[in-house]
PDB file of C-alpha atoms in Angstrom:
ATOM      1  CA  MET A  10      25.115  21.566 -42.911  1.00  0.00           C
ATOM      2  CA  ALA A  11      22.080  21.650 -45.183  1.00  0.00           C
ATOM      3  CA  ILE A  12      20.078  24.811 -45.804  1.00  0.00           C
ATOM      4  CA  ARG A  13      16.424  24.264 -44.912  1.00  0.00           C
ATOM      5  CA  LYS A  14      14.962  27.770 -44.721  1.00  0.00           C
ATOM      6  CA  PHE A  15      15.339  30.991 -46.637  1.00  0.00           C
ATOM      7  CA  GLY A  16      14.555  34.496 -45.467  1.00  0.00           C
ATOM      8  CA  VAL A  17      13.994  37.062 -48.207  1.00  0.00           C
ATOM      9  CA  VAL A  18      13.965  40.797 -47.469  1.00  0.00           C
ATOM     10  CA  GLY A  19      11.517  42.477 -49.822  1.00  0.00           C
ATOM     11  CA  CYS A  20       8.829  41.025 -52.071  1.00  0.00           C
ATOM     12  CA  GLY A  21       9.141  43.213 -55.158  1.00  0.00           C
ATOM     13  CA  LEU A  22      10.000  41.773 -58.556  1.00  0.00           C
ATOM     14  CA  MET A  23      13.384  40.386 -57.535  1.00  0.00           C
ATOM     15  CA  GLY A  24      12.423  39.378 -53.993  1.00  0.00           C
ATOM     16  CA  SER A  25       9.252  37.605 -55.113  1.00  0.00           C
ATOM     17  CA  GLY A  26      11.251  35.733 -57.763  1.00  0.00           C
ATOM     18  CA  ILE A  27      13.786  34.607 -55.166  1.00  0.00           C
ATOM     19  CA  ALA A  28      11.027  33.585 -52.737  1.00  0.00           C
ATOM     20  CA  GLN A  29       9.112  31.741 -55.471  1.00  0.00           C
ATOM     21  CA  THR A  30      12.180  29.786 -56.486  1.00  0.00           C
ATOM     22  CA  CYS A  31      13.117  28.903 -52.902  1.00  0.00           C
ATOM     23  CA  ALA A  32       9.618  27.660 -52.016  1.00  0.00           C
ATOM     24  CA  GLN A  33       9.309  25.829 -55.332  1.00  0.00           C
ATOM     25  CA  MET A  34      12.615  24.045 -54.654  1.00  0.00           C
ATOM     26  CA  GLY A  35      11.225  22.725 -51.349  1.00  0.00           C
ATOM     27  CA  TYR A  36      12.584  25.248 -48.833  1.00  0.00           C
ATOM     28  CA  GLU A  37      10.509  26.860 -46.088  1.00  0.00           C
ATOM     29  CA  THR A  38      10.574  30.511 -47.119  1.00  0.00           C
ATOM     30  CA  ILE A  39       9.705  33.666 -45.191  1.00  0.00           C
ATOM     31  CA  VAL A  40       9.430  37.061 -46.871  1.00  0.00           C
ATOM     32  CA  LEU A  41       9.816  40.298 -44.903  1.00  0.00           C
ATOM     33  CA  GLU A  42       8.104  43.370 -46.350  1.00  0.00           C
ATOM     34  CA  VAL A  43       7.423  46.869 -44.990  1.00  0.00           C
ATOM     35  CA  THR A  44       3.677  47.221 -45.732  1.00  0.00           C
ATOM     36  CA  GLN A  45       0.778  44.821 -46.100  1.00  0.00           C
ATOM     37  CA  PRO A  46      -0.123  46.043 -49.609  1.00  0.00           C
ATOM     38  CA  LEU A  47       3.446  45.405 -50.824  1.00  0.00           C
ATOM     39  CA  LEU A  48       3.474  41.970 -49.188  1.00  0.00           C
ATOM     40  CA  ASP A  49       0.071  41.091 -50.649  1.00  0.00           C
ATOM     41  CA  LYS A  50       1.144  42.231 -54.118  1.00  0.00           C
ATOM     42  CA  GLY A  51       4.345  40.164 -53.987  1.00  0.00           C
ATOM     43  CA  ILE A  52       2.618  37.031 -52.686  1.00  0.00           C
ATOM     44  CA  ALA A  53      -0.106  37.429 -55.342  1.00  0.00           C
ATOM     45  CA  ARG A  54       2.620  37.689 -58.007  1.00  0.00           C
ATOM     46  CA  ILE A  55       4.135  34.419 -56.781  1.00  0.00           C
ATOM     47  CA  TYR A  56       0.779  32.617 -56.599  1.00  0.00           C
ATOM     48  CA  GLY A  57      -0.063  33.867 -60.093  1.00  0.00           C
ATOM     49  CA  ALA A  58       3.212  32.538 -61.447  1.00  0.00           C
ATOM     50  CA  TRP A  59       2.532  29.114 -59.953  1.00  0.00           C
ATOM     51  CA  GLU A  60      -0.985  29.086 -61.412  1.00  0.00           C
ATOM     52  CA  MET A  61       0.410  29.987 -64.853  1.00  0.00           C
ATOM     53  CA  ILE A  62       3.036  27.236 -64.624  1.00  0.00           C
ATOM     54  CA  ALA A  63       0.340  24.754 -63.543  1.00  0.00           C
ATOM     55  CA  SER A  64      -1.912  25.802 -66.441  1.00  0.00           C
ATOM     56  CA  LYS A  65       0.902  24.790 -68.787  1.00  0.00           C
ATOM     57  CA  GLY A  66       1.098  21.375 -67.124  1.00  0.00           C
ATOM     58  CA  LYS A  67       4.534  21.940 -65.595  1.00  0.00           C
ATOM     59  CA  LEU A  68       3.239  21.792 -62.001  1.00  0.00           C
ATOM     60  CA  THR A  69       0.364  19.770 -60.594  1.00  0.00           C
ATOM     61  CA  SER A  70      -2.264  21.358 -58.370  1.00  0.00           C
ATOM     62  CA  GLY A  71      -0.751  19.335 -55.509  1.00  0.00           C
ATOM     63  CA  GLN A  72       2.664  20.850 -56.140  1.00  0.00           C
ATOM     64  CA  VAL A  73       1.145  24.331 -56.212  1.00  0.00           C
ATOM     65  CA  GLU A  74      -0.483  23.688 -52.821  1.00  0.00           C
ATOM     66  CA  GLU A  75       2.810  22.380 -51.408  1.00  0.00           C
ATOM     67  CA  ASN A  76       4.547  25.522 -52.640  1.00  0.00           C
ATOM     68  CA  HIS A  77       1.875  27.687 -50.995  1.00  0.00           C
ATOM     69  CA  SER A  78       2.403  25.897 -47.681  1.00  0.00           C
ATOM     70  CA  ARG A  79       6.140  26.600 -47.725  1.00  0.00           C
ATOM     71  CA  LEU A  80       5.783  30.338 -48.418  1.00  0.00           C
ATOM     72  CA  HIS A  81       5.162  32.714 -45.505  1.00  0.00           C
ATOM     73  CA  GLY A  82       5.029  36.493 -45.442  1.00  0.00           C
ATOM     74  CA  THR A  83       5.549  38.894 -42.558  1.00  0.00           C
ATOM     75  CA  LEU A  84       5.737  42.577 -41.732  1.00  0.00           C
ATOM     76  CA  ASN A  85       7.276  41.790 -38.367  1.00  0.00           C
ATOM     77  CA  LEU A  86      11.057  41.965 -38.137  1.00  0.00           C
ATOM     78  CA  GLU A  87      10.977  39.609 -35.151  1.00  0.00           C
ATOM     79  CA  ASP A  88       9.398  36.862 -37.301  1.00  0.00           C
ATOM     80  CA  PHE A  89      12.220  37.241 -39.785  1.00  0.00           C
ATOM     81  CA  VAL A  90      14.851  37.184 -37.027  1.00  0.00           C
ATOM     82  CA  ASP A  91      13.267  33.990 -35.673  1.00  0.00           C
ATOM     83  CA  CYS A  92      13.776  32.461 -39.122  1.00  0.00           C
ATOM     84  CA  THR A  93      17.397  33.528 -39.369  1.00  0.00           C
ATOM     85  CA  ARG A  94      18.157  32.480 -35.797  1.00  0.00           C
ATOM     86  CA  LEU A  95      17.247  28.905 -36.612  1.00  0.00           C
ATOM     87  CA  ARG A  96      20.094  26.733 -37.747  1.00  0.00           C
ATOM     88  CA  HIS A  97      20.268  25.969 -41.446  1.00  0.00           C
ATOM     89  CA  CYS A  98      18.637  29.226 -42.555  1.00  0.00           C
ATOM     90  CA  CYS A  99      20.113  31.404 -45.261  1.00  0.00           C
ATOM     91  CA  ALA A 100      19.052  35.065 -45.335  1.00  0.00           C
ATOM     92  CA  VAL A 101      18.823  36.522 -48.817  1.00  0.00           C
ATOM     93  CA  TRP A 102      18.787  40.227 -49.563  1.00  0.00           C
ATOM     94  CA  SER A 103      16.690  41.211 -52.519  1.00  0.00           C
ATOM     95  CA  SER A 104      16.672  44.352 -54.597  1.00  0.00           C
ATOM     96  CA  LEU A 105      14.851  47.035 -52.639  1.00  0.00           C
ATOM     97  CA  ALA A 106      14.560  50.596 -53.822  1.00  0.00           C
ATOM     98  CA  CYS A 107      16.930  52.006 -51.249  1.00  0.00           C
ATOM     99  CA  THR A 108      20.354  53.335 -50.483  1.00  0.00           C
ATOM    100  CA  VAL A 109      23.290  51.491 -48.982  1.00  0.00           C
ATOM    101  CA  ARG A 110      22.504  53.349 -45.759  1.00  0.00           C
ATOM    102  CA  LYS A 111      19.042  51.746 -45.675  1.00  0.00           C
ATOM    103  CA  VAL A 112      20.493  48.275 -46.293  1.00  0.00           C
ATOM    104  CA  VAL A 113      22.907  48.760 -43.379  1.00  0.00           C
ATOM    105  CA  LYS A 114      20.031  50.020 -41.207  1.00  0.00           C
ATOM    106  CA  VAL A 115      17.878  46.933 -41.872  1.00  0.00           C
ATOM    107  CA  PHE A 116      20.704  44.487 -41.193  1.00  0.00           C
ATOM    108  CA  THR A 117      21.707  46.420 -38.059  1.00  0.00           C
ATOM    109  CA  ARG A 118      18.125  46.046 -36.788  1.00  0.00           C
ATOM    110  CA  ILE A 119      18.163  42.333 -37.563  1.00  0.00           C
ATOM    111  CA  ASN A 120      21.480  41.957 -35.748  1.00  0.00           C
ATOM    112  CA  LYS A 121      20.195  43.871 -32.683  1.00  0.00           C
ATOM    113  CA  GLN A 122      17.073  41.679 -32.569  1.00  0.00           C
ATOM    114  CA  GLU A 123      19.288  38.610 -32.804  1.00  0.00           C
ATOM    115  CA  GLN A 124      21.552  39.793 -29.983  1.00  0.00           C
ATOM    116  CA  ALA A 125      18.592  40.654 -27.752  1.00  0.00           C
ATOM    117  CA  ALA A 126      17.108  37.203 -28.290  1.00  0.00           C
ATOM    118  CA  MET A 127      20.375  35.568 -27.273  1.00  0.00           C
ATOM    119  CA  ASP A 128      20.677  37.551 -24.000  1.00  0.00           C
TER     120      ASP A 128
END
């Protein structure tokens, strides 16, 4: 079974790096963030990294555009659950500033959404 999609929770420094790498390697990638400003900042960080790499001649402008098309951001938990419900999707947890309790809470919500969708 091949992995085709990645879901990344959080688009901070670590999450944006994971998302950048996944999209750059050819995987459809969706990033879940809690606010639009945080999502915008993370996506901008990724786009900036690709532009810097392209300016050094290590990516073509076509490759940058392909990477952009594979990267998707959302604030909606249901969008993320749709990604993880699809076969061949690997959910990745990134480093969020939170406690273990918050991590459990997020994954419990994802699991409940998943169960509701299956009923």
